[in-house]
């Protein structure tokens, strides 16, 4: 939770970051933060060694960081790792805002202010100087630059969705991405679909990796053909439309599309209708996030209730624990996803 002093004056030493202290001491960033703040469960010899390394390297915390040694924190940030092309649009940042709304309330109950960092290209610059004690990062990708920057600052982190391919992953709230994908696939199959294509983003996010694994297991289990198309997240709804056209051109007999990203799904729906496909009779379609896009599409999209209000509250609770030095829990299981079936996949809307 400490940030080294910086100086841009000629002749002065470059800033020493908490990452350099961790590397030199041979410990994790979390251990360095706890050792320097005299918090958490850290072996006394390790704590002494980390402090000695920090002193030798010339690492100096800000005056504000020293005040945090008593375990008090004043503000946290909620950060989206998703690009604006799929987080914005008609959904009005639905996925992120749904989490942020309950997270703000949960934070206030613990004496914390919540700072909203939207998914903009300038967000990384903002995070460099933002005065925060902790952060909740939504669905980070592997080697996520926002996560890396926050770690270098020594900010306590919690992620919503697991941090993929990380040797020392941040504490997280598990979104059950594989389970959500399985719900959608089982539903489409129960509605008669036998040639289901998966359209999703190509970024290395845990949700995409888990969805792909779940899809491959499902089609293998049922003896179905595998049809997968990964597209750049930056393409948004237009990318979803193009992906739909590609799938239907490459595999004309496709009878269902599983499109977990809602921006891609609405684009795919518009293109399918433009091409003369009747939804759901000719082509069934389902997405993951039960947000504004899914509910207002025509026909309305079958989706999954991820219980994001509870997820947001769990994330704040877990972050507050780590800010307070209680680091026993590293991963919390979010609520099990629930299918919300609508007209895009069957004759009538129902939930179960």
Coordinates of N, CA, C and O in Angstrom, one line a residue, residues 240-241 244 257 264-274 279 285 297-301 344:
X240 N -19.2 -8.3 -33.5 CA -20.1 -9.4 -33.3 C -20.9 -9.7 -34.6 O -21.2 -10.8 -35.0
X241 N -21.3 -8.6 -35.3 CA -22.0 -8.7 -36.6 C -21.2 -9.4 -37.6 O -21.6 -10.4 -38.3
X244 N -20.8 -13.1 -36.8 CA -22.0 -13.9 -37.2 C -22.0 -14.2 -38.6 O -22.3 -15.3 -39.1
X257 N -26.0 -19.9 -31.7 CA -24.8 -19.1 -31.4 C -24.8 -18.9 -29.9 O -25.7 -18.3 -29.3
X264 N -21.1 -8.3 -28.4 CA -21.0 -9.2 -29.6 C -22.3 -9.8 -29.9 O -22.7 -10.0 -31.1
X265 N -23.1 -10.2 -28.9 CA -24.4 -10.9 -29.1 C -25.4 -10.0 -29.8 O -26.1 -10.5 -30.7
X266 N -25.5 -8.8 -29.4 CA -26.5 -7.9 -30.0 C -26.1 -7.6 -31.5 O -26.9 -7.5 -32.4
X267 N -24.8 -7.5 -31.7 CA -24.3 -7.3 -33.1 C -24.6 -8.6 -33.9 O -25.0 -8.5 -35.1
X268 N -24.4 -9.7 -33.3 CA -24.7 -11.0 -34.0 C -26.1 -11.1 -34.3 O -26.5 -11.6 -35.4
X269 N -27.0 -10.7 -33.4 CA -28.4 -10.8 -33.6 C -28.9 -9.9 -34.7 O -29.6 -10.4 -35.6
X270 N -28.4 -8.7 -34.8 CA -28.7 -7.8 -35.8 C -28.3 -8.3 -37.2 O -29.1 -8.3 -38.2
X271 N -27.1 -8.9 -37.3 CA -26.7 -9.5 -38.5 C -27.4 -10.7 -39.0 O -27.8 -10.9 -40.2
X272 N -27.8 -11.6 -38.0 CA -28.5 -12.8 -38.3 C -29.9 -12.4 -38.9 O -30.3 -12.9 -39.9
X273 N -30.5 -11.4 -38.3 CA -31.8 -10.9 -38.8 C -31.7 -10.3 -40.2 O -32.5 -10.5 -41.1
X274 N -30.6 -9.5 -40.4 CA -30.3 -8.9 -41.7 C -30.2 -9.9 -42.8 O -30.6 -9.7 -43.9
X279 N -34.9 -15.7 -35.7 CA -34.5 -16.1 -34.4 C -35.7 -16.2 -33.5 O -36.5 -15.2 -33.4
X285 N -30.0 -18.0 -30.0 CA -28.8 -17.2 -29.6 C -28.9 -16.9 -28.1 O -30.0 -16.7 -27.6
X297 N -33.0 -6.2 -26.4 CA -32.9 -6.7 -27.7 C -34.3 -7.2 -28.2 O -35.1 -7.6 -27.4
X298 N -34.4 -7.3 -29.5 CA -35.7 -7.8 -30.1 C -35.3 -8.9 -31.1 O -34.8 -8.5 -32.2
X299 N -35.6 -10.2 -30.8 CA -36.1 -10.7 -29.6 C -35.1 -10.6 -28.4 O -33.9 -10.5 -28.6
X300 N -35.7 -10.6 -27.2 CA -34.9 -10.5 -26.0 C -34.0 -11.7 -25.9 O -34.3 -12.8 -26.3
X301 N -32.7 -11.4 -25.4 CA -31.7 -12.5 -25.4 C -31.7 -13.3 -24.2 O -31.7 -12.8 -23.0
X344 N -35.0 -15.4 -27.6 CA -34.0 -15.6 -28.6 C -33.6 -17.1 -28.7 O -32.9 -17.5 -29.6

